Coordinates of C-alpha atoms and ligand atoms in Angstrom, one line a residue:
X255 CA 0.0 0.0 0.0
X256 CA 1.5 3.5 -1.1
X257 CA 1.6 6.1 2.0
X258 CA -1.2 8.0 0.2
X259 CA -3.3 4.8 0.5
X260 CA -2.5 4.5 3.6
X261 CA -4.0 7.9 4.2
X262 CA -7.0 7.2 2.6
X263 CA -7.5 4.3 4.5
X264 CA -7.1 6.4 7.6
X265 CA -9.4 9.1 6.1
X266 CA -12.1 6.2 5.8
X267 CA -12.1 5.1 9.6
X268 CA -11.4 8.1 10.7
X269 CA -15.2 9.7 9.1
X270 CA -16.9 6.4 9.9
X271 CA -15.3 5.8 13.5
X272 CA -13.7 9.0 15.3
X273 CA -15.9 12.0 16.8
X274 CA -13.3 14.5 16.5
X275 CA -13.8 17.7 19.5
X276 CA -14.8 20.9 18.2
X277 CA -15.4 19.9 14.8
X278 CA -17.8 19.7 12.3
X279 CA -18.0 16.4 11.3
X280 CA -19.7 17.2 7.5
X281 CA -17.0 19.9 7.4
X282 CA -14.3 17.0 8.0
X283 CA -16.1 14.3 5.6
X284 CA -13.2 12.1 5.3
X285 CA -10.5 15.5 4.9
X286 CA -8.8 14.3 8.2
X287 CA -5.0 15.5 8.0
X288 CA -2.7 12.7 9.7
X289 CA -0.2 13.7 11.3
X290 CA 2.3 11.0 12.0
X291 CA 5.7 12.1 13.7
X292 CA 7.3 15.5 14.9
X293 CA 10.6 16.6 15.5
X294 CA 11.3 20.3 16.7
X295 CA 9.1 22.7 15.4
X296 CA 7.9 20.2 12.4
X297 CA 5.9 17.8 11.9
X298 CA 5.0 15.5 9.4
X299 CA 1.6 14.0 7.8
X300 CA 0.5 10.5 6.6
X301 CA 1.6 11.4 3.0
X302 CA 4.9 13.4 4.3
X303 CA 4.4 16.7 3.4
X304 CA 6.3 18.6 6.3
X305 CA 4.7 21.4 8.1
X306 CA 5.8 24.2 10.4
X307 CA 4.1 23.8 13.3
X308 CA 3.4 27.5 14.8
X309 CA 0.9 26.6 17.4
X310 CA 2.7 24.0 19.1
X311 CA 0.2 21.5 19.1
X312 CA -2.3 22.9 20.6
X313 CA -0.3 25.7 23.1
X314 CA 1.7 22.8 24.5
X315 CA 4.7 21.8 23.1
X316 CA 7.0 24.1 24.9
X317 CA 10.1 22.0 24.8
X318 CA 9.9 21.2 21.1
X319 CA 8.9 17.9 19.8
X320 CA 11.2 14.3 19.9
X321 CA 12.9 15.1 23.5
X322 CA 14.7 12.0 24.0
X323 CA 14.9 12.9 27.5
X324 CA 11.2 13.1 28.1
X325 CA 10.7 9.9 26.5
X326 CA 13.0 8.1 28.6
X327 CA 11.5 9.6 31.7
X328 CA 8.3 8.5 31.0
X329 CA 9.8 4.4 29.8
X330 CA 11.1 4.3 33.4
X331 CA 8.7 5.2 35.2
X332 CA 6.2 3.1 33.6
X333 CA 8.9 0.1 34.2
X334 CA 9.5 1.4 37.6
X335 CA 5.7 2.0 39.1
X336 CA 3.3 2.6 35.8
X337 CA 0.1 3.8 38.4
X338 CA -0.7 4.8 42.2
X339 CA -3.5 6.9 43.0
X340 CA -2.5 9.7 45.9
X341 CA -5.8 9.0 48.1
X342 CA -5.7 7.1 51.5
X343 CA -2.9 8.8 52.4
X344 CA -0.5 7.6 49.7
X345 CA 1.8 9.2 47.4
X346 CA 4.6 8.1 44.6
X347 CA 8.1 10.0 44.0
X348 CA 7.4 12.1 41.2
X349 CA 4.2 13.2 42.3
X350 CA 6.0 14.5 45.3
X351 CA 8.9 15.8 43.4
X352 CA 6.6 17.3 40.9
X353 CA 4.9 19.8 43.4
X354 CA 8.2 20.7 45.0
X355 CA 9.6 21.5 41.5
X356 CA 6.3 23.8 41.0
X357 CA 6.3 25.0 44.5
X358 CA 10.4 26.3 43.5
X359 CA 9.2 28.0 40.1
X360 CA 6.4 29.7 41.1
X361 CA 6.3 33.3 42.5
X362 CA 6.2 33.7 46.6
X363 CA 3.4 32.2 48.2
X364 CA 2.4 29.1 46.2
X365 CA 3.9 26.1 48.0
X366 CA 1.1 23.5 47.1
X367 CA -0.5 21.9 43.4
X368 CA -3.1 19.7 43.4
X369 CA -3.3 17.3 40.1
X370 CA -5.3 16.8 38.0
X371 CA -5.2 15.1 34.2
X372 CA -6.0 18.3 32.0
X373 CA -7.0 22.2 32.0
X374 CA -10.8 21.5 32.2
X375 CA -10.3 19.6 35.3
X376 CA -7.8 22.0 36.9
X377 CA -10.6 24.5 36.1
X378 CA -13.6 22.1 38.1
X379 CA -10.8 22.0 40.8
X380 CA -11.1 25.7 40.7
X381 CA -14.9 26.0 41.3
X382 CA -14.8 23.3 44.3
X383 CA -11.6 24.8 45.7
X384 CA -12.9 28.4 46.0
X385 CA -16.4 27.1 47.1
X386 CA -15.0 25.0 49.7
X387 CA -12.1 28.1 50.9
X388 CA -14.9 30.7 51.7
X389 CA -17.1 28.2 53.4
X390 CA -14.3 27.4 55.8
X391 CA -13.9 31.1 55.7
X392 CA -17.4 31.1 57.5
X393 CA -18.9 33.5 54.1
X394 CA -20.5 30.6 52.2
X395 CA -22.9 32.8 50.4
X396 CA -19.6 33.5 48.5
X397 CA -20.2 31.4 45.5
X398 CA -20.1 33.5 42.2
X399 CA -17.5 33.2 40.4
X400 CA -17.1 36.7 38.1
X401 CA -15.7 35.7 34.1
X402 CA -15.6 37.2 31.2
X403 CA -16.8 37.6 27.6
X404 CA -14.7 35.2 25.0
X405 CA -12.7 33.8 27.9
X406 CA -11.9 30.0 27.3
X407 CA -11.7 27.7 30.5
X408 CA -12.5 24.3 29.0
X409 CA -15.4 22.2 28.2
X410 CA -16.5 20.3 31.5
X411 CA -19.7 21.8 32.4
X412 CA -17.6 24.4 35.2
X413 CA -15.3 25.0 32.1
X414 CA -17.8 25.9 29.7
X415 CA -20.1 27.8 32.0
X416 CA -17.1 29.8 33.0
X417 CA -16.1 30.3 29.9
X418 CA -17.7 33.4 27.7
X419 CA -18.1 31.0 24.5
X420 CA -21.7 31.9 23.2
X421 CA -21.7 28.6 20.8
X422 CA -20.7 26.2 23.6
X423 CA -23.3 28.0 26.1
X424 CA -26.2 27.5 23.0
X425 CA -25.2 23.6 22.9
X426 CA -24.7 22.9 26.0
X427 CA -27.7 23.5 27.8
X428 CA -28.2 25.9 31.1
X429 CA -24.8 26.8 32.4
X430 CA -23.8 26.2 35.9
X431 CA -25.4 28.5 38.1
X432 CA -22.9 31.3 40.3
X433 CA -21.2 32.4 37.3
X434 CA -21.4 36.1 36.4
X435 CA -20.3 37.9 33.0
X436 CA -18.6 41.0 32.4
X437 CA -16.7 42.1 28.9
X438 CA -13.5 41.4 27.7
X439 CA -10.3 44.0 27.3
X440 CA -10.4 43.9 23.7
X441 CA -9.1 46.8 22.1
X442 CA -9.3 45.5 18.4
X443 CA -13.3 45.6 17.2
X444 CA -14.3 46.8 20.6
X445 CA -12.1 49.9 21.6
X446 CA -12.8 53.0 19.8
X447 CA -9.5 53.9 18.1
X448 CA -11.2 57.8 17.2
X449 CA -12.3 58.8 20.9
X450 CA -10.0 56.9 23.0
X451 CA -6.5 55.9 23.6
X452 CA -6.0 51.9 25.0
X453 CA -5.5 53.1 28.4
X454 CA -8.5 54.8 28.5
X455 CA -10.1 51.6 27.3
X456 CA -8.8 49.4 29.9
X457 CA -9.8 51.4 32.6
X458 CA -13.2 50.8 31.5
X459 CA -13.0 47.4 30.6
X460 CA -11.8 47.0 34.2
X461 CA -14.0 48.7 36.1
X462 CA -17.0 46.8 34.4
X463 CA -15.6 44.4 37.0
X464 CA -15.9 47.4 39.8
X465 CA -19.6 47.5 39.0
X466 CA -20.3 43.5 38.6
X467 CA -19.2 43.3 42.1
X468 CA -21.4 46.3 43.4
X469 CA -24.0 44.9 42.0
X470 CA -24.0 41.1 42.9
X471 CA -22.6 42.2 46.5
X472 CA -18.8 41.8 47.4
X473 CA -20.4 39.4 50.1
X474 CA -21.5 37.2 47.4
X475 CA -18.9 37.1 45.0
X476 CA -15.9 33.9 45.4
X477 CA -13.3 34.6 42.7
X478 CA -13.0 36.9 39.5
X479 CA -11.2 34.1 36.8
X480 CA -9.4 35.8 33.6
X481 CA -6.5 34.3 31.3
X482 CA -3.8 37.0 31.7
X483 CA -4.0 36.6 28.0
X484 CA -7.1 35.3 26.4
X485 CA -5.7 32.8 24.4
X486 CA -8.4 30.8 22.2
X487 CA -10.3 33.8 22.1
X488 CA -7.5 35.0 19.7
X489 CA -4.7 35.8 21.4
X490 CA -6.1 39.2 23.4
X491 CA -3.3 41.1 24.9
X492 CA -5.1 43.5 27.0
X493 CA -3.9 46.9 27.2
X494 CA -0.9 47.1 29.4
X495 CA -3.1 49.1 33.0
X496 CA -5.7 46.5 33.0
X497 CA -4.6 43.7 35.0
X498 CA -2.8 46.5 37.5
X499 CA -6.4 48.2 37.8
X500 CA -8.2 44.7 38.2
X501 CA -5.5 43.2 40.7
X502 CA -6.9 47.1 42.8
X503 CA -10.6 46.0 42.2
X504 CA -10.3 42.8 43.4
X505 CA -8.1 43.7 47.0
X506 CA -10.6 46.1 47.8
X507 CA -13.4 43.9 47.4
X508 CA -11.4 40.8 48.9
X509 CA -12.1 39.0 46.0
X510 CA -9.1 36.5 44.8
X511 CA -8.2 36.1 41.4
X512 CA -7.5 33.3 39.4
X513 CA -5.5 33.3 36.6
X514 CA -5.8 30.5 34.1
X515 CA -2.5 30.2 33.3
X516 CA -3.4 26.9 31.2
X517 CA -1.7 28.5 28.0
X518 CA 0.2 31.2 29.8
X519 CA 2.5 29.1 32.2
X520 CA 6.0 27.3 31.4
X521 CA 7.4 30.7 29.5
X522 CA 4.6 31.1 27.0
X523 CA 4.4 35.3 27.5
X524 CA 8.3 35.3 28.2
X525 CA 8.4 34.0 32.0
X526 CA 7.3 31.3 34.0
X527 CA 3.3 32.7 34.4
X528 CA 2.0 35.0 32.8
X529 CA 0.6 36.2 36.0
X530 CA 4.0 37.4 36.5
X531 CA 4.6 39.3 32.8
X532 CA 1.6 41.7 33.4
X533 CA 2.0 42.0 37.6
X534 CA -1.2 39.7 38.6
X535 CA -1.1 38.5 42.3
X536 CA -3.7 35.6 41.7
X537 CA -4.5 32.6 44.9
X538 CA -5.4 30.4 42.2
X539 CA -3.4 29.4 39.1
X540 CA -5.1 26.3 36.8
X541 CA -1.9 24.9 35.0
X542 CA -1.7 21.7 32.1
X543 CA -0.6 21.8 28.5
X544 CA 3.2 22.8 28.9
X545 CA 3.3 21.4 32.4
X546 CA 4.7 18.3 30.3
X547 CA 4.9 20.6 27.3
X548 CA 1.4 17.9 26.0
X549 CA 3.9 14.9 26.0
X550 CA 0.9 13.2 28.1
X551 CA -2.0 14.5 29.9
X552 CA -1.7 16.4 32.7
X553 CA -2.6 19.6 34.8
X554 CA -3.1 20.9 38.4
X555 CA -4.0 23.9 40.3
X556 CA -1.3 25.7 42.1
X557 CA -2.5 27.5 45.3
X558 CA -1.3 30.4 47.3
X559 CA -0.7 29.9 50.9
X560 CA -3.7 32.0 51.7
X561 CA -6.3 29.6 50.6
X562 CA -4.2 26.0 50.8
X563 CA -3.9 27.0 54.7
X564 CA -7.4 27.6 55.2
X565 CA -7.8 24.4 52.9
X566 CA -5.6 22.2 55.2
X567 CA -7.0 23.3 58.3
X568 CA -10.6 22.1 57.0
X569 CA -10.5 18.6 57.7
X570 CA -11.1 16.2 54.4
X571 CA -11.2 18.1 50.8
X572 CA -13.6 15.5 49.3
X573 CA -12.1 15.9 45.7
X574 CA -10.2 14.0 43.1
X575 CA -9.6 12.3 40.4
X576 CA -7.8 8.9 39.8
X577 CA -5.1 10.0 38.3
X578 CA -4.2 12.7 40.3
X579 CA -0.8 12.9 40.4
X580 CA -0.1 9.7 38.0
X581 CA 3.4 9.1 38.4
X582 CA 4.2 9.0 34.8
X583 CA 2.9 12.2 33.4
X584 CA 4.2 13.4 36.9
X585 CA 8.0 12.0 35.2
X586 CA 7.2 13.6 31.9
X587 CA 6.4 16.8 33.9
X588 CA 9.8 16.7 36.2
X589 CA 11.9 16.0 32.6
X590 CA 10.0 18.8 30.8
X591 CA 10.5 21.4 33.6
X592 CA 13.9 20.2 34.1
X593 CA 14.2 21.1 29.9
X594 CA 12.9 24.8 30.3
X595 CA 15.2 25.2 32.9
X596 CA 18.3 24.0 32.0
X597 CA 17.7 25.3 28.5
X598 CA 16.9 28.7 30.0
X599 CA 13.9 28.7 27.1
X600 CA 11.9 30.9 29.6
X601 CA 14.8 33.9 29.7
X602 CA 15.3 33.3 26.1
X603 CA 11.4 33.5 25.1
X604 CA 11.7 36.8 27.3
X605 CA 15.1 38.2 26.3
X606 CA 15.6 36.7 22.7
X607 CA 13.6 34.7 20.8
X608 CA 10.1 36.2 22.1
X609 CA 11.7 40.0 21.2
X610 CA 13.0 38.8 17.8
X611 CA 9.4 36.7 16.9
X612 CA 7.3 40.2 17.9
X613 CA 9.9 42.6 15.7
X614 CA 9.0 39.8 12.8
X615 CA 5.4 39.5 13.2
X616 CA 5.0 43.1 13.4
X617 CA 6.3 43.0 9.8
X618 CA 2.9 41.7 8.2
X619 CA 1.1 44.8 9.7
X620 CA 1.9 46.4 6.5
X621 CA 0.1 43.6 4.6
X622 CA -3.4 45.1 2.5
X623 CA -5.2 42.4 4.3
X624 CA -3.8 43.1 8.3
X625 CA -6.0 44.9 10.2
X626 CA -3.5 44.9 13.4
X627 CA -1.0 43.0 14.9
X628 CA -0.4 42.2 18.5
X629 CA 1.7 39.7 20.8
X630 CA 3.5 39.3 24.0
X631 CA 6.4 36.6 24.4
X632 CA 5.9 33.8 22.1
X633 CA 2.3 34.4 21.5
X634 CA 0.8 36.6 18.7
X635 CA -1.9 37.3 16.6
X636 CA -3.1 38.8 13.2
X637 CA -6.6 40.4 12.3
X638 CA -7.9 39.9 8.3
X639 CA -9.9 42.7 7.6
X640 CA -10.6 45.3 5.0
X641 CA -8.5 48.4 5.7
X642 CA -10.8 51.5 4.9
X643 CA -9.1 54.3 5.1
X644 CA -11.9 56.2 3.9
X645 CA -12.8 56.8 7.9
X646 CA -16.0 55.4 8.9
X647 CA -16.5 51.8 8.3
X648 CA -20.5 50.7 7.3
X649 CA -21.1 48.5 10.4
X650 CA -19.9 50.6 13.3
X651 CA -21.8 48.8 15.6
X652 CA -20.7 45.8 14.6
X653 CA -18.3 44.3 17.2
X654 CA -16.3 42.3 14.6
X655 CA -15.6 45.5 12.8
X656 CA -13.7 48.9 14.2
X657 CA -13.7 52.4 12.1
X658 CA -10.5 51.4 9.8
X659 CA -11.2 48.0 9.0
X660 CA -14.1 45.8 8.2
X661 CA -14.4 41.8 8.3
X662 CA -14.4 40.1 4.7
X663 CA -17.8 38.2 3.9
X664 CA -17.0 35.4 2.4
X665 CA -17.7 31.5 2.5
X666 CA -15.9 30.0 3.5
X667 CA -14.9 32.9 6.2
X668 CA -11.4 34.4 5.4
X669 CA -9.9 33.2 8.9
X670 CA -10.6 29.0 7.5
X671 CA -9.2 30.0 4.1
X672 CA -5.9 31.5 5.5
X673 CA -5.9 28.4 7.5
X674 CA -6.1 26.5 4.7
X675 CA -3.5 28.2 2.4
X676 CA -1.0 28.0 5.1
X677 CA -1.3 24.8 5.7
X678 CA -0.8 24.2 1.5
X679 CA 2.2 26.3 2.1
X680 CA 3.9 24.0 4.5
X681 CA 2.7 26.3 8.1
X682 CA 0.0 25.6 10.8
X683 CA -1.3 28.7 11.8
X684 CA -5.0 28.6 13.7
X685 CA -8.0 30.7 12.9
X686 CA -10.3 32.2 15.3
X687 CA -13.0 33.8 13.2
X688 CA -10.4 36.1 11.2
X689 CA -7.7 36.5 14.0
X690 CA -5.0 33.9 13.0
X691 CA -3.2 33.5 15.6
X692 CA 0.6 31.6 16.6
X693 CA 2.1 30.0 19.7
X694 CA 5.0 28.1 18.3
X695 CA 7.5 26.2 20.2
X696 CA 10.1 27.9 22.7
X697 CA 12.9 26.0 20.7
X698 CA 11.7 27.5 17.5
X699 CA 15.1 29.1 16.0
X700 CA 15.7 32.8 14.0
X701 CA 15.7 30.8 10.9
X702 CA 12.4 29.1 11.6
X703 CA 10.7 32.1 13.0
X704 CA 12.0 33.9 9.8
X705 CA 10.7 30.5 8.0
X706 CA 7.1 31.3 9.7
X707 CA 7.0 35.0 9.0
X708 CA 7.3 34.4 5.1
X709 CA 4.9 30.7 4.9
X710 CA 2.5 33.2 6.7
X711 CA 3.2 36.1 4.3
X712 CA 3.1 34.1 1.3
X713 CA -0.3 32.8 2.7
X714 CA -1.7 36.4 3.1
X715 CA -1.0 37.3 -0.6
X716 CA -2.7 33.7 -2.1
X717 CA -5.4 34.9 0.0
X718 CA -5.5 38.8 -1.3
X719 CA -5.5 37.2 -4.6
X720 CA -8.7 34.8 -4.1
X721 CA -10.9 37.6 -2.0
Ligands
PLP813 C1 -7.0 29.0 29.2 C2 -7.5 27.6 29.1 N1 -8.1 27.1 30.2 C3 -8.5 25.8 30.2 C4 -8.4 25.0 29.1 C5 -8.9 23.6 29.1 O1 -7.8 22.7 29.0 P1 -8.0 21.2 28.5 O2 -8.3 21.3 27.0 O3 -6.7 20.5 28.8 O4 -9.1 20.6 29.3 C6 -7.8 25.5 27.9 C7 -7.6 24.7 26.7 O5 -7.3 25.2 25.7 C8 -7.4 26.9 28.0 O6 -6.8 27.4 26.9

């Protein structure tokens, strides 16, 4: 059988057999690209056309793929102890190791993790953490949990109802109850470039939180939960005073924040949390993906002393999961973090590589078809839209649109065709709507950076030249 029978045969199982997450199955109809090995920043599909992978996976392959060292962590553990659960008063090496290592990298204050197997958990963990903290606090009418508009926070039930995705609220049916909304800092569509400056946005978009509180009652309100960058929502840096005038809402209203550092941990903004890039002082921190940069499935929550003393002093925390702390990903975990920091990839994402990716990316603002481009560390994203310099744009109120640009209509949308053309031209780049965005590898090299900037170039003029 030729490899390109091969991938049809693939193709044909995969249609009749495999629900794939957040996809349209119709959409798919038997289109499924195989990917079958990595190595760096590349990988490789079932016919071996070689692509440049710029979202690392899916905002987890920190390291870079085919570390050797990982690998072997993970064969000897298995050899050694392949499974024990943490409950009844049991633990396993590199579970233990594992939360010292975090307790070392994290900023002052968060000495304890709790495990858990991937972001969405971390995120349940969250809800029943908090819950359970202002309970023992004697205030248990402190239950809702304050999130925002476009946020992403995974797709358990807690996940999804947290999260400010409209299409995963209409499919999922009600929302968990204690979760209030408030807008997102997003200056591109939603600032008004003609009557303010960013600052002047952010002050609003933070105090929104100010008057969410006043009006469910500081009494009543556990947690305020933001991404310090919005990641699947397309990669929102929020304009550089919001988190500081957040982080001043929240201390005097006693409410703690929790940062879902799910993307933003392990050197993805250009230190260890992101949390630490824009000055957050969160109590909570979900972690996963990078954790084991997605070598296997893991992810925890990391608590501040504040709430994991009040949390120890409460007698039995009836929560967990089986494979809380599984020694193996716990392995893959140590020999991932042990990569980052022998490497120094997080000082080089913040001094080098991160600096050089943003000078690059900036490049394609120029492009007919770039609306803006924005980016912190070795995240950053790119808005298609139709630059009218004319002034006004036709749908101001649209909040896909802002005064100097407009969205394409087209079918399919622009954002799936630029997707598409990159991927023809040998990149992965995500769309989200008509924000493609990048998260590529902390290994990635000038070359391959430069490599990326002109595969994502090339893929903006095939597209100029089809719209
Ligand atoms: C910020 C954030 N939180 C939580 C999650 C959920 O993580 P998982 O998909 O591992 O359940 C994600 C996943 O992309 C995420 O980006």
């Amino acid at each position: 059988m030729s490899a390109h029978e091969k991938t049809q045969e693939y193709q044909r199982l995969d249609a009749a057999h495999y629900l794939h997450p957040f996809t349209d199955a119709r959409a798919l109809a038997g289109k499924a690209r195989v990917i079958a090995r990595a190595e760096g920043v590349y990988l490789w599909d079932s016919d071996g056309n070689k692509l440049l992978d710029a979202m690392s996976g899916l905002w987890c392959v920190n390291a870079g793929y085919g570390r050797e060292e990982i690998a072997e962590a993970v064969a000897e553990q298995l050899a050694r102890l392949p499974y024990y659960n943490s409950f009844f008063q049991c633990a396993t090496p590199p579970a233990i190791e594992l939360a010292a290592e975090l307790a070392r990298v994290s900023p002052p204050g968060f000495n304890r993790a709790f495990f858990t197997t991937s972001g969405s958990e971390a995120i349940d963990t969250v809800v029943r953490v908090i819950r359970r903290y202002w309970q023992l606090r004697g205030e248990p009418k402190r239950v809702n949990i304050i999130a925002r508009e476009n946020a992403y926070h995974g797709s358990t039930v807690a996940g999804m109802s947290l999260g400010g995705m409209a299409i995963m609220h209409e499919q999922g049916g009600p929302p968990m109850p204690g979760v209030a909304r408030i807008r997102q800092p997003k200056w591109f569509g939603e600032g008004d470039a003609e009557a303010q400056t960013p600052e002047e946005f952010g002050a609003i978009a933070a105090r929104a939180l100010a008057e969410k509180i006043d009006e469910l009652g500081a009494e009543t309100v556990a947690a305020f939960i933001g991404e310090p960058v919005q990641g699947a929502g397309g990669v929102v840096v929020p304009p550089p005073n919001y988190w500081n005038a957040v982080q001043q809402i929240c201390d005097e209203h006693s409410v703690p924040i929790v940062a879902d550092e799910v993307i933003c941990a392990f050197g993805r903004t250009g230190a260890w949390f992101g949390s630490e890039t824009f000055g957050i002082r969160p109590k909570l921190m979900p972690v996963a993906k990078a954790l084991t940069s997605g070598y296997l499935p893991m992810g925890g929550v990391l608590l501040h002393d504040d709430i994991a003393d009040v949390l120890a002093e409460g007698g039995e925390f009836a929560h967990g999961y089986t494979y809380s702390g599984h020694p193996v990903c716990a392995a893959a975990a140590l020999a991932n973090l042990k990569i980052l920091r022998e490497e120094k990839l997080i000082e080089r994402a913040r001094d080098d590589i991160g600096p050089y990716l943003q000078k690059q990316w900036q490049t394609l603002a120029d492009h007919p078809l770039v609306g803006e481009t924005r980016g912190v560390g070795m995240l950053a994203a790119l808005e298609i839209a139709q630059k009218n310099n004319n002034g006004n744009s036709k749908n101001d109120n649209d909040k896909n649109n802002n005064k100097n640009n407009r969205r394409f209509q087209c079918d399919p949308p622009a954002g799936i065709q630029c997707r598409e053309l990159c991927a023809a031209n040998g990149l992965v780049m995500r769309a989200v709507g008509d924000t493609m965005i990048i998260a590529p590898p902390l290994t990635i090299t000038r070359a391959e950076v430069d490599e990326l900037i002109n595969k994502a170039r090339q893929s903006l003029n095939d597209l100029a030249s089809r719209l």
